């Protein structure tokens, strides 16, 4: 059994990734912080199609809670069971121009995206390294490549995630572990609710927002053996918004 852990897997892109990787034959670990009912719904959808899924609740920004949850999972599974695929998808937005940004807005976004990556990846990586196989996908953003006004905190977090993707890829390539980042543009999820979609679409060459399923198909490719020679890359999926 190959296990895939998707942080922030209860909704949006994370939900679509869980459903797609289950179709690909992975047993899915659905991480969430508070959206329990939505996580249960994802689990039920996977099981209805004959797949295997488990709920793994913890706050990625809390190191102790993260490590406790991962250790508890390992303790209840066989010695050969390990997380072969990690999708660091958990993140949040709290937009404001820097001039008026509150401390909490800065730190909450950084802690969820960047500290969350560290808290989850380090313990998972240890088992991957011992098994000499693994796939790590970090969900970045177009904001981390070009920057967006009102998102200094989000751009800082996603830009740093891109940089650490490249560094980690070099550290673990000889262990048959690939590390890549995906940088979505505007994707129709609850993260983009409240945005002026009609206005924003005018700046997208394809004239539309992307779907979570389109991002999930890219994840599916990057965790497969078909992508085994791709590592340290940042792959944009943005309809031509920024190239």
Coordinates of C-alpha atoms in Angstrom, one line a residue:
X1 CA 0.0 0.0 0.0
X2 CA 1.4 3.4 -1.0
X3 CA 0.3 6.3 1.2
X4 CA -0.2 9.9 0.1
X5 CA -0.5 12.7 2.7
X6 CA -2.3 15.8 1.5
X7 CA -2.3 18.7 4.0
X8 CA -5.3 20.9 3.8
X9 CA -7.0 18.1 2.0
X10 CA -10.6 18.8 3.0
X11 CA -11.5 21.4 0.4
X12 CA -10.4 23.2 -2.7
X13 CA -7.2 22.1 -4.5
X14 CA -6.5 19.7 -1.6
X15 CA -9.8 18.0 -2.0
X16 CA -9.3 17.5 -5.7
X17 CA -5.8 16.2 -5.1
X18 CA -7.1 13.6 -2.6
X19 CA -9.7 12.4 -5.0
X20 CA -7.3 12.1 -7.9
X21 CA -4.5 10.4 -6.1
X22 CA -7.1 7.9 -4.7
X23 CA -8.0 7.1 -8.3
X24 CA -4.3 6.6 -9.0
X25 CA -4.2 3.9 -6.4
X26 CA -2.8 5.6 -3.3
X27 CA -4.2 5.3 0.2
X28 CA -5.0 8.9 1.1
X29 CA -4.3 10.6 4.4
X30 CA -6.6 13.6 4.5
X31 CA -5.2 16.3 6.8
X32 CA -7.3 19.1 8.0
X33 CA -7.3 21.6 10.9
X34 CA -11.0 22.3 11.6
X35 CA -13.1 21.4 8.6
X36 CA -13.9 17.9 9.9
X37 CA -17.2 17.4 8.1
X38 CA -15.7 18.4 4.8
X39 CA -12.8 16.0 5.4
X40 CA -15.3 13.2 6.2
X41 CA -17.1 13.9 2.9
X42 CA -13.8 13.5 1.0
X43 CA -13.1 10.2 2.8
X44 CA -16.6 8.9 2.0
X45 CA -16.2 9.9 -1.7
X46 CA -12.9 8.0 -1.9
X47 CA -14.3 4.9 -0.2
X48 CA -17.4 4.9 -2.4
X49 CA -15.1 4.4 -5.3
X50 CA -13.4 1.5 -3.6
X51 CA -10.4 3.6 -2.4
X52 CA -8.7 3.8 1.0
X53 CA -8.6 6.9 3.1
X54 CA -7.9 8.0 6.6
X55 CA -8.4 11.3 8.5
X56 CA -5.3 12.9 10.0
X57 CA -6.3 16.1 11.8
X58 CA -3.6 18.5 13.0
X59 CA -2.6 22.1 12.6
X60 CA 0.5 22.2 10.4
X61 CA 1.7 25.4 12.0
X62 CA 1.9 23.6 15.4
X63 CA 5.1 21.5 15.4
X64 CA 4.2 19.4 18.4
X65 CA 0.7 18.6 17.2
X66 CA 2.1 17.7 13.8
X67 CA 4.8 15.4 15.0
X68 CA 2.4 13.8 17.6
X69 CA -0.1 13.0 14.8
X70 CA 2.5 11.6 12.4
X71 CA 4.0 9.5 15.1
X72 CA 0.6 8.1 16.2
X73 CA -0.1 7.2 12.6
X74 CA 3.2 5.4 12.2
X75 CA 2.6 3.5 15.5
X76 CA -0.7 2.0 14.2
X77 CA 0.7 0.9 10.9
X78 CA 3.1 -1.8 9.8
X79 CA 6.9 -1.3 9.8
X80 CA 6.9 -1.2 6.0
X81 CA 4.2 1.4 5.8
X82 CA 5.4 4.9 5.1
X83 CA 4.2 8.1 3.4
X84 CA 5.5 7.9 -0.1
X85 CA 3.9 11.0 -1.4
X86 CA 3.6 14.3 0.4
X87 CA 1.6 17.2 -0.9
X88 CA 2.2 20.3 1.1
X89 CA -1.1 22.1 0.2
X90 CA -2.2 23.7 3.5
X91 CA -2.1 27.5 3.3
X92 CA -4.1 30.6 3.9
X93 CA -4.6 34.2 2.7
X94 CA -5.0 37.3 4.8
X95 CA -4.6 40.1 2.3
X96 CA -3.8 43.7 3.1
X97 CA -1.3 46.2 1.8
X98 CA 1.9 46.1 3.9
X99 CA 1.3 49.7 5.2
X100 CA -1.8 48.5 7.1
X101 CA -1.0 44.9 7.7
X102 CA -1.4 43.6 11.2
X103 CA 1.3 41.4 12.8
X104 CA -1.1 38.5 13.0
X105 CA -1.8 38.7 9.3
X106 CA 1.9 38.4 8.5
X107 CA 2.7 35.7 11.0
X108 CA -0.4 33.5 10.4
X109 CA 0.2 33.3 6.7
X110 CA 4.0 32.6 7.1
X111 CA 3.5 30.1 9.9
X112 CA 0.9 28.1 8.0
X113 CA 2.7 27.9 4.6
X114 CA 6.4 28.0 5.5
X115 CA 6.5 26.6 9.1
X116 CA 3.9 24.1 8.0
X117 CA 6.1 22.8 5.3
X118 CA 9.0 22.3 7.7
X119 CA 6.9 20.7 10.5
X120 CA 5.4 18.1 8.1
X121 CA 8.2 17.5 5.6
X122 CA 11.1 16.9 8.0
X123 CA 9.6 13.8 9.8
X124 CA 8.0 12.4 6.6
X125 CA 11.3 12.8 4.8
X126 CA 13.2 10.7 7.2
X127 CA 11.1 7.6 6.3
X128 CA 11.3 8.4 2.6
X129 CA 15.1 8.6 2.8
X130 CA 15.3 5.2 4.5
X131 CA 13.1 3.7 1.8
X132 CA 15.0 5.5 -1.0
X133 CA 11.8 6.7 -2.7
X134 CA 9.4 9.6 -2.3
X135 CA 7.6 12.4 -4.0
X136 CA 7.1 15.9 -2.4
X137 CA 4.9 18.5 -4.0
X138 CA 4.8 22.0 -2.6
X139 CA 1.8 24.1 -3.5
X140 CA 3.2 27.5 -4.3
X141 CA 1.4 30.3 -6.2
X142 CA 1.9 32.8 -9.0
X143 CA 2.1 35.3 -6.2
X144 CA 5.3 33.7 -5.1
X145 CA 6.8 34.2 -8.6
X146 CA 5.7 37.7 -9.6
X147 CA 4.2 39.1 -6.5
X148 CA 0.7 40.6 -6.2
X149 CA -0.3 43.8 -4.5
X150 CA -2.0 43.3 -1.1
X151 CA -0.2 39.9 -0.7
X152 CA 3.2 40.7 0.7
X153 CA 2.7 38.1 3.3
X154 CA 1.4 35.5 0.9
X155 CA 4.1 36.3 -1.7
X156 CA 6.8 36.0 0.9
X157 CA 5.5 32.6 2.1
X158 CA 5.1 31.2 -1.4
X159 CA 8.3 32.6 -2.7
X160 CA 10.2 31.1 0.2
X161 CA 8.4 27.8 -0.4
X162 CA 9.7 27.9 -4.0
X163 CA 13.3 28.5 -2.8
X164 CA 13.2 25.7 -0.3
X165 CA 11.8 23.4 -3.0
X166 CA 14.9 24.0 -5.1
X167 CA 17.3 23.5 -2.2
X168 CA 15.6 20.4 -0.8
X169 CA 15.5 18.8 -4.3
X170 CA 19.3 19.0 -4.4
X171 CA 19.7 17.5 -0.9
X172 CA 17.6 14.3 -1.6
X173 CA 18.0 13.6 -5.3
X174 CA 20.4 10.8 -4.6
X175 CA 17.8 9.1 -2.5
X176 CA 15.4 8.8 -5.4
X177 CA 13.2 11.5 -3.9
X178 CA 11.9 14.3 -6.1
X179 CA 10.8 17.7 -4.9
X180 CA 8.7 20.0 -7.1
X181 CA 6.5 23.0 -6.7
X182 CA 3.3 23.9 -8.4
X183 CA 2.4 27.6 -8.9
X184 CA -1.3 28.0 -9.6
X185 CA -2.8 31.2 -10.9
X186 CA -6.4 32.0 -10.2
X187 CA -8.2 28.7 -9.4
X188 CA -11.9 28.5 -8.7
X189 CA -12.0 27.5 -5.0
X190 CA -13.1 29.0 -1.7
X191 CA -9.6 30.7 -1.6
X192 CA -10.7 32.9 -4.5
X193 CA -14.2 33.6 -3.3
X194 CA -14.8 37.3 -3.0
X195 CA -12.4 38.2 -5.8
X196 CA -13.8 40.1 -8.8
X197 CA -13.6 37.2 -11.2
X198 CA -15.0 39.0 -14.2
X199 CA -12.4 41.7 -13.9
X200 CA -9.6 39.3 -13.2
X201 CA -10.4 37.1 -16.1
X202 CA -9.7 40.0 -18.5
X203 CA -6.0 39.7 -17.5
X204 CA -5.9 36.0 -18.1
X205 CA -5.0 35.1 -21.8
X206 CA -7.3 32.0 -21.6
X207 CA -10.1 34.2 -20.2
X208 CA -11.1 31.9 -17.3
X209 CA -10.1 30.7 -13.9
X210 CA -8.6 27.2 -13.6
X211 CA -10.2 24.3 -11.9
X212 CA -8.9 22.4 -8.9
X213 CA -9.1 19.2 -10.9
X214 CA -6.7 20.6 -13.5
X215 CA -4.2 21.2 -10.7
X216 CA -4.8 17.7 -9.3
X217 CA -4.0 16.2 -12.7
X218 CA -0.6 18.0 -12.6
X219 CA 0.0 16.6 -9.1
X220 CA -0.9 13.1 -10.4
X221 CA 1.8 13.4 -13.1
X222 CA 4.5 14.7 -10.8
X223 CA 4.1 11.9 -8.2
X224 CA 4.1 9.2 -10.9
X225 CA 7.1 7.3 -12.2
X226 CA 6.6 9.2 -15.5
X227 CA 8.1 12.2 -13.9
X228 CA 11.0 10.5 -12.1
X229 CA 13.6 12.7 -13.8
X230 CA 11.9 16.0 -12.9
X231 CA 13.0 17.6 -9.6
X232 CA 13.6 21.1 -8.3
X233 CA 11.1 22.6 -10.7
X234 CA 8.3 25.2 -10.3
X235 CA 5.5 24.4 -12.7
X236 CA 3.0 27.2 -13.4
X237 CA -0.6 26.5 -14.1
X238 CA -2.2 29.8 -14.7
X239 CA -3.8 30.1 -18.2
X240 CA -1.0 32.3 -19.4
X241 CA -1.4 34.9 -16.7
X242 CA 2.3 35.0 -16.1
X243 CA 5.1 33.2 -18.0

